[in-house]
């Protein structure tokens, strides 16, 4: 073989190897950079999603607090209004006016349902009993996501005490 053919072959092989090594180097450095970029974007999207969920749940927290301070409810439970139909009508309106509530129930200090938008005799989940106990202590309560036995859907349970002045 001639010297020129050998040198072209050697330079060709050396060029191919150097291109392959350069390609691997560029691939690994770009891959790392892209992975970091994707990781940062996913972290940002995750934070934004959690912030939106947090704002949404805080809005519901405020909504349940305002429902508990509803004048018709306080006056009926306080004895100022004797017509229970007023509270029943108001309870049926509240899911449309205040939020995506499937069930709104008013439960007295004895654990008896006074009014509900689904009827008085709906089944209480153990999570609902925990919510009722918390509201009776004077706390506003919200649960983790649970499957409602009443609706069969994933749900959060919110509970707030209804106060007459300072008594529950």
Coordinates of C-alpha atoms in Angstrom, one line a residue:
X1 CA 0.0 0.0 0.0
X2 CA 1.2 3.4 -0.8
X3 CA 2.1 5.9 1.9
X4 CA -0.6 8.3 0.8
X5 CA -3.3 5.6 1.1
X6 CA -2.0 4.6 4.5
X7 CA -1.9 8.2 5.8
X8 CA -5.4 8.9 4.5
X9 CA -6.7 5.8 6.2
X10 CA -4.9 6.7 9.5
X11 CA -6.2 10.3 9.3
X12 CA -9.7 9.0 8.4
X13 CA -9.7 6.6 11.4
X14 CA -8.3 9.2 13.7
X15 CA -10.8 11.7 12.5
X16 CA -13.7 9.3 13.0
X17 CA -12.5 8.4 16.5
X18 CA -12.1 12.1 17.4
X19 CA -15.6 12.8 16.0
X20 CA -17.0 9.9 18.1
X21 CA -15.2 11.1 21.2
X22 CA -16.4 14.7 20.6
X23 CA -19.9 13.5 20.0
X24 CA -20.0 11.5 23.3
X25 CA -18.5 14.6 25.1
X26 CA -21.1 16.9 23.6
X27 CA -23.9 14.4 24.3
X28 CA -23.0 14.0 28.0
X29 CA -22.6 17.7 28.6
X30 CA -25.8 18.7 26.8
X31 CA -27.6 15.8 28.5
X32 CA -26.6 17.0 31.9
X33 CA -27.5 20.6 31.1
X34 CA -30.9 19.5 29.7
X35 CA -31.6 17.3 32.7
X36 CA -30.9 20.2 35.0
X37 CA -33.1 22.5 33.0
X38 CA -36.0 20.0 32.9
X39 CA -35.6 19.4 36.7
X40 CA -35.7 23.1 37.4
X41 CA -38.8 23.5 35.2
X42 CA -40.6 20.6 36.8
X43 CA -39.8 21.9 40.3
X44 CA -41.2 25.3 39.3
X45 CA -44.3 23.7 37.8
X46 CA -44.7 21.6 41.0
X47 CA -44.4 24.7 43.2
X48 CA -46.9 26.6 41.1
X49 CA -49.4 23.7 41.3
X50 CA -49.0 23.4 45.1
X51 CA -49.4 27.2 45.4
X52 CA -52.6 27.0 43.4
X53 CA -54.0 24.1 45.4
X54 CA -53.0 25.9 48.6
X55 CA -54.9 29.1 47.5
X56 CA -57.9 27.0 46.5
X57 CA -58.1 25.2 49.8
X58 CA -57.6 28.4 51.7
X59 CA -60.5 29.9 49.7
X60 CA -62.7 26.9 50.7
X61 CA -61.5 27.3 54.3
X62 CA -62.7 30.9 54.3
X63 CA -65.9 29.8 52.5
X64 CA -66.8 27.2 55.2
X65 CA -66.0 29.8 57.9
X66 CA -68.4 32.3 56.2
X67 CA -71.1 29.6 56.0
X68 CA -70.7 29.0 59.7
X69 CA -71.2 32.7 60.3
X70 CA -74.4 32.8 58.1
X71 CA -77.0 34.9 59.8
X72 CA -80.0 32.6 59.0
X73 CA -78.2 29.6 60.4
X74 CA -77.1 31.5 63.6
X75 CA -80.5 32.9 64.2
X76 CA -82.3 29.6 63.6
X77 CA -80.0 27.6 65.9
X78 CA -80.1 30.5 68.5
X79 CA -83.9 30.2 68.5
X80 CA -84.6 33.7 67.0
X81 CA -86.1 32.1 63.9
X82 CA -88.5 29.3 64.6
X83 CA -89.3 28.3 61.0
X84 CA -86.9 25.5 60.2
X85 CA -87.8 25.7 56.5
X86 CA -85.8 28.9 56.3
X87 CA -82.6 27.1 57.3
X88 CA -83.5 24.2 55.1
X89 CA -83.9 26.5 52.0
X90 CA -80.7 28.3 52.8
X91 CA -78.7 25.1 53.2
X92 CA -79.9 24.0 49.7
X93 CA -78.8 27.3 48.2
X94 CA -75.3 27.4 49.8
X95 CA -73.6 24.8 47.5
X96 CA -74.4 27.0 44.5
X97 CA -73.5 30.2 46.1
X98 CA -70.3 29.4 48.1
X99 CA -68.4 26.5 46.5
X100 CA -68.4 23.0 45.2
X101 CA -70.0 21.4 48.2
X102 CA -71.6 18.0 47.7
X103 CA -73.0 17.9 51.2
X104 CA -73.6 20.7 53.7
X105 CA -75.0 19.6 57.0
X106 CA -75.7 21.5 60.2
X107 CA -75.1 19.3 63.2
X108 CA -76.0 20.3 66.7
X109 CA -73.9 19.8 69.8
X110 CA -75.5 16.4 70.4
X111 CA -74.4 15.2 67.0
X112 CA -77.9 15.3 65.5
X113 CA -78.3 16.6 62.0
X114 CA -80.5 19.7 62.1
X115 CA -80.4 20.5 58.4
X116 CA -78.7 19.1 55.3
X117 CA -78.9 19.6 51.6
X118 CA -79.1 15.8 51.1
X119 CA -81.6 15.0 53.8
X120 CA -81.3 14.5 57.5
X121 CA -80.4 10.8 57.6
X122 CA -77.2 10.6 55.5
X123 CA -74.5 8.2 56.7
X124 CA -71.5 9.8 58.6
X125 CA -68.0 8.7 57.7
X126 CA -65.5 8.2 60.5
X127 CA -63.7 11.3 59.0
X128 CA -67.0 13.3 59.3
X129 CA -67.2 12.3 63.0
X130 CA -63.6 13.6 63.5
X131 CA -64.6 16.8 61.8
X132 CA -67.7 17.2 64.0
X133 CA -65.7 16.6 67.1
X134 CA -63.2 19.2 66.0
X135 CA -65.9 21.8 65.2
X136 CA -67.5 21.1 68.6
X137 CA -64.2 22.0 70.2
X138 CA -64.4 25.3 68.3
X139 CA -61.8 24.6 65.6
X140 CA -62.2 24.8 61.9
X141 CA -61.3 21.4 60.4
X142 CA -60.3 20.1 57.0
X143 CA -59.3 16.6 56.2
X144 CA -57.0 14.9 53.8
X145 CA -58.6 13.5 50.6
X146 CA -60.9 10.7 51.4
X147 CA -63.5 8.7 49.5
X148 CA -66.9 9.7 50.6
X149 CA -69.3 6.9 51.5
X150 CA -72.2 9.1 50.6
X151 CA -71.1 10.2 47.1
X152 CA -68.3 7.6 46.3
X153 CA -66.1 10.5 45.1
X154 CA -62.8 11.7 46.4
X155 CA -63.5 14.6 48.8
X156 CA -62.2 16.9 51.5
X157 CA -64.2 17.3 54.6
X158 CA -64.5 20.8 56.1
X159 CA -66.2 21.6 59.4
X160 CA -66.6 24.9 61.3
X161 CA -68.3 25.7 64.5
X162 CA -71.4 27.9 64.4
X163 CA -71.3 30.3 67.2
X164 CA -73.9 32.4 69.0
X165 CA -71.7 35.2 70.3
X166 CA -68.9 33.1 71.8
X167 CA -70.7 29.8 72.5
X168 CA -70.8 26.9 70.1

